[in-house]
Amino acid sequence: MSSRLSTLFLLLLATPAAAGNGDPVGGHPSYRERAILALTNACRNDPAEYRETWLGDVKILRPKNYPPVRALSWTLPLNRSARAHSIDMARSRCFQHDSCDGTSLWDRIGGYYKGATSMAENIAAGYRSPLAAVNGWLLEGGAADQSKGDGHRRNIMAAKFVEVGCGSTSGGPLKTYDTQDFGNGARDFASPILSGSHILEESDITFLASFDAERAPEEATLVLEGETIRMKLAFGSGPHGTWRVSQDATARCRTYRFRFRDAAGKTWWYPENGALLTTGEGGCAREYEARERRPVARADED
């Protein structure tokens, strides 16, 4: 099975989502979509460290070509647009930016996302894991930084983009299809936690959460099955960075949430009202566990 990539940049006009920060809306985002966003944000926060961590000895993502940029925020309209396209490619057995029936990309995304002035799209197929898909976009088959062939890398590292929707599905001749739709609309949430997910790597499980504010957080923790575990800054700076903690993987589903205390002492949760599950760990197929909505919408006590 071969893997494929394609990228496209377009001007376009975005609509806000309404939900607790990090809480899925109608199944959006899925685990794979959330993981792709977390990895994308780690790369944006610190492309050189991302290269050292997950790409190895390759001559790309050099600071002079791609300096760190701020993390992206998830938005439901772009998630819907991206997933619709991935499903279309899988079902219709095409691989292109326009819909498989010939409907333009403008018409597809324009029905979901309004109010922005620019956007871009990456598509991929045939990648087994979220990490493999993001790395495929970044590696570009060997294309150099800022060359004609590094369009996916350029989209991922573009500072002008503020929001993204990652859409994934399985099936079709290439087994997996992933779409990233980027936009420059206003963020939907006030929370400084822009993304959070786990990443499975053989016998390890890594938890990533991106924080973006004027000042570094006082505390960054993972609450895993009720146990509080301190996270360390791994990518970027304290105010604009991705925090990380790794553990040995287990053979069961586990619940987790991210909790950050900002410089003003306010506590923020991701997800806000429920808990994520360690999808894929020990065959875990569940993704999210809903809880009763908390009285404070965007922050919570210890």
CSV table of C-alpha atoms in Angstrom, one decimal:
chain,number,residue,atom,x,y,z
A,1,MET,CA,0.0,0.0,0.0
A,2,SER,CA,1.5,3.4,-1.0
A,3,SER,CA,1.0,6.7,0.8
A,4,ARG,CA,0.0,9.9,-1.0
A,5,LEU,CA,0.1,13.6,-0.2
A,6,SER,CA,-1.3,16.7,-1.7
A,7,THR,CA,-1.4,20.3,-0.6
A,8,LEU,CA,-3.3,23.4,-1.8
A,9,PHE,CA,-3.4,27.1,-0.7
A,10,LEU,CA,-6.6,29.1,-1.3
A,11,LEU,CA,-8.1,32.4,-0.4
A,12,LEU,CA,-11.4,31.9,1.3
A,13,LEU,CA,-13.9,33.3,3.5
A,14,ALA,CA,-15.0,30.9,8.9
A,15,THR,CA,-17.9,30.3,11.4
A,16,PRO,CA,-17.4,29.7,15.1
A,17,ALA,CA,-18.0,26.5,17.0
A,18,ALA,CA,-20.0,26.3,20.2
A,19,ALA,CA,-18.8,23.8,22.8
A,20,GLY,CA,-16.7,23.4,25.9
A,21,ASN,CA,-13.0,23.6,25.1
A,22,GLY,CA,-11.8,20.2,24.1
A,23,ASP,CA,-15.2,18.5,24.3
A,24,PRO,CA,-16.3,16.8,21.1
A,25,VAL,CA,-19.3,18.0,19.2
A,26,GLY,CA,-21.2,15.3,17.4
A,27,GLY,CA,-18.1,13.2,17.3
A,28,HIS,CA,-15.8,16.0,16.1
A,29,PRO,CA,-12.9,15.8,16.6
A,30,SER,CA,-12.1,12.1,16.6
A,31,TYR,CA,-9.0,10.8,18.4
A,32,ARG,CA,-6.9,10.7,15.2
A,33,GLU,CA,-8.0,14.2,14.3
A,34,ARG,CA,-7.1,15.5,17.8
A,35,ALA,CA,-3.7,13.7,17.7
A,36,ILE,CA,-2.9,15.3,14.3
A,37,LEU,CA,-3.6,18.7,15.8
A,38,ALA,CA,-1.5,18.1,18.9
A,39,LEU,CA,1.5,17.0,16.7
A,40,THR,CA,1.0,19.9,14.4
A,41,ASN,CA,1.1,22.4,17.3
A,42,ALA,CA,4.2,20.8,18.7
A,43,CYS,CA,5.9,21.3,15.4
A,44,ARG,CA,4.7,24.9,15.1
A,45,ASN,CA,5.9,25.7,18.6
A,46,ASP,CA,9.4,24.3,18.1
A,47,PRO,CA,10.1,22.9,14.6
A,48,ALA,CA,13.8,22.1,15.4
A,49,GLU,CA,12.9,20.2,18.5
A,50,TYR,CA,10.1,18.3,16.7
A,51,ARG,CA,12.7,17.3,14.0
A,52,GLU,CA,15.1,16.0,16.6
A,53,THR,CA,12.3,14.1,18.4
A,54,TRP,CA,10.3,12.5,15.6
A,55,LEU,CA,12.1,13.0,12.3
A,56,GLY,CA,15.8,12.3,13.0
A,57,ASP,CA,18.7,13.4,10.9
A,58,VAL,CA,17.0,15.3,8.1
A,59,LYS,CA,17.8,18.8,6.8
A,60,ILE,CA,14.5,20.5,7.1
A,61,LEU,CA,12.6,22.8,9.5
A,62,ARG,CA,15.7,24.9,10.1
A,63,PRO,CA,15.2,28.0,12.3
A,64,LYS,CA,16.2,30.4,9.5
A,65,ASN,CA,13.6,28.9,7.2
A,66,TYR,CA,10.8,28.1,9.7
A,67,PRO,CA,11.0,29.8,13.0
A,68,PRO,CA,8.6,28.9,15.8
A,69,VAL,CA,5.0,30.1,15.4
A,70,ARG,CA,2.0,30.1,17.7
A,71,ALA,CA,-0.2,27.0,18.0
A,72,LEU,CA,-3.4,26.5,16.1
A,73,SER,CA,-6.9,26.4,17.7
A,74,TRP,CA,-9.5,23.8,16.7
A,75,THR,CA,-12.7,24.9,15.0
A,76,LEU,CA,-15.7,22.8,14.3
A,77,PRO,CA,-16.5,24.2,10.8
A,78,LEU,CA,-13.1,23.3,9.4
A,79,ASN,CA,-13.2,19.9,11.2
A,80,ARG,CA,-16.5,19.2,9.4
A,81,SER,CA,-15.2,20.4,6.0
A,82,ALA,CA,-12.0,18.3,6.4
A,83,ARG,CA,-13.7,15.2,7.5
A,84,ALA,CA,-16.3,15.4,4.7
A,85,HIS,CA,-13.5,15.6,2.2
A,86,SER,CA,-11.7,12.6,3.7
A,87,ILE,CA,-14.9,10.5,3.6
A,88,ASP,CA,-15.6,11.6,0.0
A,89,MET,CA,-12.1,10.5,-1.1
A,90,ALA,CA,-12.4,7.1,0.7
A,91,ARG,CA,-15.9,6.4,-0.7
A,92,SER,CA,-15.4,7.7,-4.2
A,93,ARG,CA,-11.9,6.4,-4.6
A,94,CYS,CA,-10.3,9.7,-5.6
A,95,PHE,CA,-7.4,11.7,-4.2
A,96,GLN,CA,-7.6,15.4,-5.0
A,97,HIS,CA,-8.5,18.7,-3.4
A,98,ASP,CA,-11.8,19.2,-5.2
A,99,SER,CA,-14.6,16.9,-4.3
A,100,CYS,CA,-14.6,13.7,-6.2
A,101,ASP,CA,-17.7,14.7,-8.2
A,102,GLY,CA,-15.9,17.8,-9.4
A,103,THR,CA,-17.4,20.2,-7.0
A,104,SER,CA,-14.8,22.9,-6.2
A,105,LEU,CA,-12.9,23.1,-3.0
A,106,TRP,CA,-14.3,26.6,-2.7
A,107,ASP,CA,-17.9,25.3,-2.7
A,108,ARG,CA,-17.1,22.6,-0.2
A,109,ILE,CA,-15.3,24.6,2.4
A,110,GLY,CA,-17.4,27.8,1.8
A,111,GLY,CA,-20.5,25.9,3.0
A,112,TYR,CA,-18.8,25.4,6.4
A,113,TYR,CA,-16.3,28.2,7.1
A,114,LYS,CA,-17.1,31.9,6.7
A,115,GLY,CA,-15.5,35.1,7.8
A,116,ALA,CA,-11.7,34.5,7.2
A,117,THR,CA,-9.6,35.8,4.3
A,118,SER,CA,-7.3,32.9,3.6
A,119,MET,CA,-7.0,29.2,4.1
A,120,ALA,CA,-4.9,26.2,3.0
A,121,GLU,CA,-5.4,22.5,2.8
A,122,ASN,CA,-3.2,19.4,3.1
A,123,ILE,CA,-4.4,15.9,2.3
A,124,ALA,CA,-2.8,12.5,2.8
A,125,ALA,CA,-3.7,8.9,2.4
A,126,GLY,CA,-2.3,5.5,3.4
A,127,TYR,CA,-0.6,6.5,6.7
A,128,ARG,CA,-1.1,4.1,9.6
A,129,SER,CA,-0.9,6.6,12.5
A,130,PRO,CA,-1.4,10.3,13.2
A,131,LEU,CA,2.4,10.7,13.7
A,132,ALA,CA,3.1,9.0,10.4
A,133,ALA,CA,0.6,11.3,8.6
A,134,VAL,CA,2.1,14.5,10.1
A,135,ASN,CA,5.6,13.4,9.4
A,136,GLY,CA,4.7,12.5,5.9
A,137,TRP,CA,3.5,16.1,5.3
A,138,LEU,CA,6.6,17.5,6.9
A,139,LEU,CA,9.1,15.3,5.1
A,140,GLU,CA,7.6,16.0,1.7
A,141,GLY,CA,9.4,13.1,0.1
A,142,GLY,CA,12.7,14.8,0.6
A,143,ALA,CA,11.9,18.4,-0.6
A,144,ALA,CA,14.1,21.1,0.9
A,145,ASP,CA,12.8,24.0,3.0
A,146,GLN,CA,11.0,26.7,1.0
A,147,SER,CA,11.4,24.7,-2.2
A,148,LYS,CA,8.5,24.2,-4.7
A,149,GLY,CA,7.9,20.8,-3.1
A,150,ASP,CA,7.4,21.8,0.6
A,151,GLY,CA,3.8,23.0,0.4
A,152,HIS,CA,2.6,20.9,3.3
A,153,ARG,CA,5.4,22.0,5.5
A,154,ARG,CA,4.8,25.6,4.6
A,155,ASN,CA,1.1,25.3,5.4
A,156,ILE,CA,1.8,23.7,8.8
A,157,MET,CA,4.3,26.4,9.7
A,158,ALA,CA,2.4,29.5,8.3
A,159,ALA,CA,2.1,32.1,11.1
A,160,LYS,CA,-1.0,33.7,9.5
A,161,PHE,CA,-3.2,30.7,10.2
A,162,VAL,CA,-5.0,30.7,13.6
A,163,GLU,CA,-7.4,27.8,13.2
A,164,VAL,CA,-7.5,24.3,11.8
A,165,GLY,CA,-9.8,21.4,11.3
A,166,CYS,CA,-8.3,17.9,10.8
A,167,GLY,CA,-10.6,15.4,9.2
A,168,SER,CA,-9.9,11.6,9.1
A,169,THR,CA,-11.6,8.4,8.0
A,170,SER,CA,-10.7,4.8,7.3
A,171,GLY,CA,-11.6,2.7,4.4
A,172,GLY,CA,-11.2,3.0,0.6
A,173,PRO,CA,-8.3,1.6,-1.4
A,174,LEU,CA,-5.6,3.5,0.7
A,175,LYS,CA,-7.1,2.5,4.1
A,176,THR,CA,-6.8,5.9,5.7
A,177,TYR,CA,-7.5,9.4,4.5
A,178,ASP,CA,-6.5,12.7,6.4
A,179,THR,CA,-7.3,16.3,5.5
A,180,GLN,CA,-6.1,19.4,7.2
A,181,ASP,CA,-8.0,22.7,6.5
A,182,PHE,CA,-6.3,25.8,7.8
A,183,GLY,CA,-7.9,29.3,8.3
A,184,ASN,CA,-7.3,32.7,9.8
A,185,GLY,CA,-10.6,33.3,11.5
A,186,ALA,CA,-10.9,34.4,15.2
A,187,ARG,CA,-10.5,31.7,17.8
A,188,ASP,CA,-13.7,30.1,19.2
A,189,PHE,CA,-12.4,29.7,22.8
A,190,ALA,CA,-10.9,31.9,25.4
A,191,SER,CA,-9.0,29.0,27.0
A,192,PRO,CA,-5.2,29.1,26.6
A,193,ILE,CA,-5.1,25.3,26.1
A,194,LEU,CA,-5.4,25.0,22.4
A,195,SER,CA,-4.9,21.2,21.9
A,196,GLY,CA,-4.4,18.0,23.9
A,197,SER,CA,-4.0,14.4,23.0
A,198,HIS,CA,-2.0,11.2,23.4
A,199,ILE,CA,0.3,9.7,20.9
A,200,LEU,CA,1.1,5.9,20.8
A,201,GLU,CA,4.7,4.9,20.0
A,202,GLU,CA,5.3,1.1,20.2
A,203,SER,CA,5.3,0.5,24.0
A,204,ASP,CA,5.1,4.1,25.0
A,205,ILE,CA,2.3,6.6,25.3
A,206,THR,CA,3.0,10.3,25.2
A,207,PHE,CA,0.6,13.0,26.3
A,208,LEU,CA,0.8,16.4,24.6
A,209,ALA,CA,-1.0,19.7,25.4
A,210,SER,CA,-0.4,23.1,23.9
A,211,PHE,CA,-0.7,26.3,25.9
A,212,ASP,CA,-0.8,29.8,24.5
A,213,ALA,CA,-1.0,33.0,26.6
A,214,GLU,CA,0.9,36.2,27.4
A,215,ARG,CA,2.8,34.5,30.3
A,216,ALA,CA,3.9,30.9,31.0
A,217,PRO,CA,1.6,28.8,33.2
A,218,GLU,CA,2.3,28.3,36.9
A,219,GLU,CA,1.6,24.6,36.6
A,220,ALA,CA,0.9,22.1,33.8
A,221,THR,CA,-0.4,18.7,34.8
A,222,LEU,CA,-2.0,15.5,33.3
A,223,VAL,CA,-4.7,14.0,35.4
A,224,LEU,CA,-4.6,10.3,34.4
A,225,GLU,CA,-7.1,8.0,36.0
A,226,GLY,CA,-7.4,10.5,38.8
A,227,GLU,CA,-3.6,10.7,39.4
A,228,THR,CA,-2.0,14.1,38.9
A,229,ILE,CA,1.3,14.0,36.9
A,230,ARG,CA,3.4,17.0,36.2
A,231,MET,CA,4.2,17.8,32.6
A,232,LYS,CA,7.4,19.4,31.3
A,233,LEU,CA,7.8,22.0,28.6
A,234,ALA,CA,9.0,20.1,25.5
A,235,PHE,CA,8.4,22.3,22.5
A,236,GLY,CA,8.6,26.1,22.4
A,237,SER,CA,8.6,28.7,25.2
A,238,GLY,CA,6.5,28.8,28.4
A,239,PRO,CA,3.9,31.2,27.1
A,240,HIS,CA,3.7,29.5,23.7
A,241,GLY,CA,4.6,25.9,24.1
A,242,THR,CA,3.6,22.3,24.0
A,243,TRP,CA,3.9,20.3,27.3
A,244,ARG,CA,4.7,16.6,27.4
A,245,VAL,CA,4.8,13.6,29.6
A,246,SER,CA,5.5,10.0,28.6
A,247,GLN,CA,4.7,6.6,30.2
A,248,ASP,CA,4.8,3.0,29.5
A,249,ALA,CA,1.6,1.9,27.7
A,250,THR,CA,-0.8,-0.4,29.4
A,251,ALA,CA,-3.3,-3.0,28.3
A,252,ARG,CA,-6.5,-1.0,29.1
A,253,CYS,CA,-8.5,2.1,28.5
A,254,ARG,CA,-7.6,5.0,30.8
A,255,THR,CA,-9.3,8.4,31.2
A,256,TYR,CA,-7.3,11.6,31.2
A,257,ARG,CA,-7.6,15.4,31.2
A,258,PHE,CA,-5.1,18.3,31.1
A,259,ARG,CA,-5.1,20.9,33.8
A,260,PHE,CA,-3.1,24.2,33.6
A,261,ARG,CA,-2.9,27.0,36.1
A,262,ASP,CA,-2.2,30.3,34.3
A,263,ALA,CA,0.1,33.1,35.6
A,264,ALA,CA,-3.0,34.8,37.2
A,265,GLY,CA,-3.8,31.7,39.2
A,266,LYS,CA,-6.8,30.6,37.1
A,267,THR,CA,-7.2,26.9,36.4
A,268,TRP,CA,-8.1,25.7,33.0
A,269,TRP,CA,-9.2,22.1,31.9
A,270,TYR,CA,-9.0,20.3,28.6
A,271,PRO,CA,-11.4,18.8,27.9
A,272,GLU,CA,-13.6,21.2,29.9
A,273,ASN,CA,-16.5,19.0,30.8
A,274,GLY,CA,-15.5,15.4,30.2
A,275,ALA,CA,-12.5,13.1,29.9
A,276,LEU,CA,-10.5,11.7,27.0
A,277,LEU,CA,-9.6,8.1,26.7
A,278,THR,CA,-6.4,6.4,25.7
A,279,THR,CA,-7.7,5.3,22.3
A,280,GLY,CA,-5.6,2.5,20.9
A,281,GLU,CA,-3.9,1.6,24.2
A,282,GLY,CA,-4.4,-2.1,24.7
A,283,GLY,CA,-7.0,-2.1,22.0
A,284,CYS,CA,-9.1,0.7,23.6
A,285,ALA,CA,-11.7,1.8,21.1
A,286,ARG,CA,-13.4,4.5,23.2
A,287,GLU,CA,-12.5,8.2,22.7
A,288,TYR,CA,-14.4,10.4,25.1
A,289,GLU,CA,-16.3,10.0,28.4
A,290,ALA,CA,-19.0,12.7,29.0
A,291,ARG,CA,-19.5,14.2,32.4
A,292,GLU,CA,-22.0,16.6,33.9
A,293,ARG,CA,-21.4,20.1,32.7
A,294,ARG,CA,-19.6,22.1,35.4
A,295,PRO,CA,-21.0,25.4,36.7
A,296,VAL,CA,-17.9,27.4,35.6
A,297,ALA,CA,-17.7,27.1,31.8
A,298,ARG,CA,-14.1,27.8,31.1
A,299,ALA,CA,-12.2,27.2,34.4
A,300,ASP,CA,-12.5,24.9,37.4
A,301,GLU,CA,-11.2,24.5,40.9
A,302,ASP,CA,-8.6,21.9,41.9
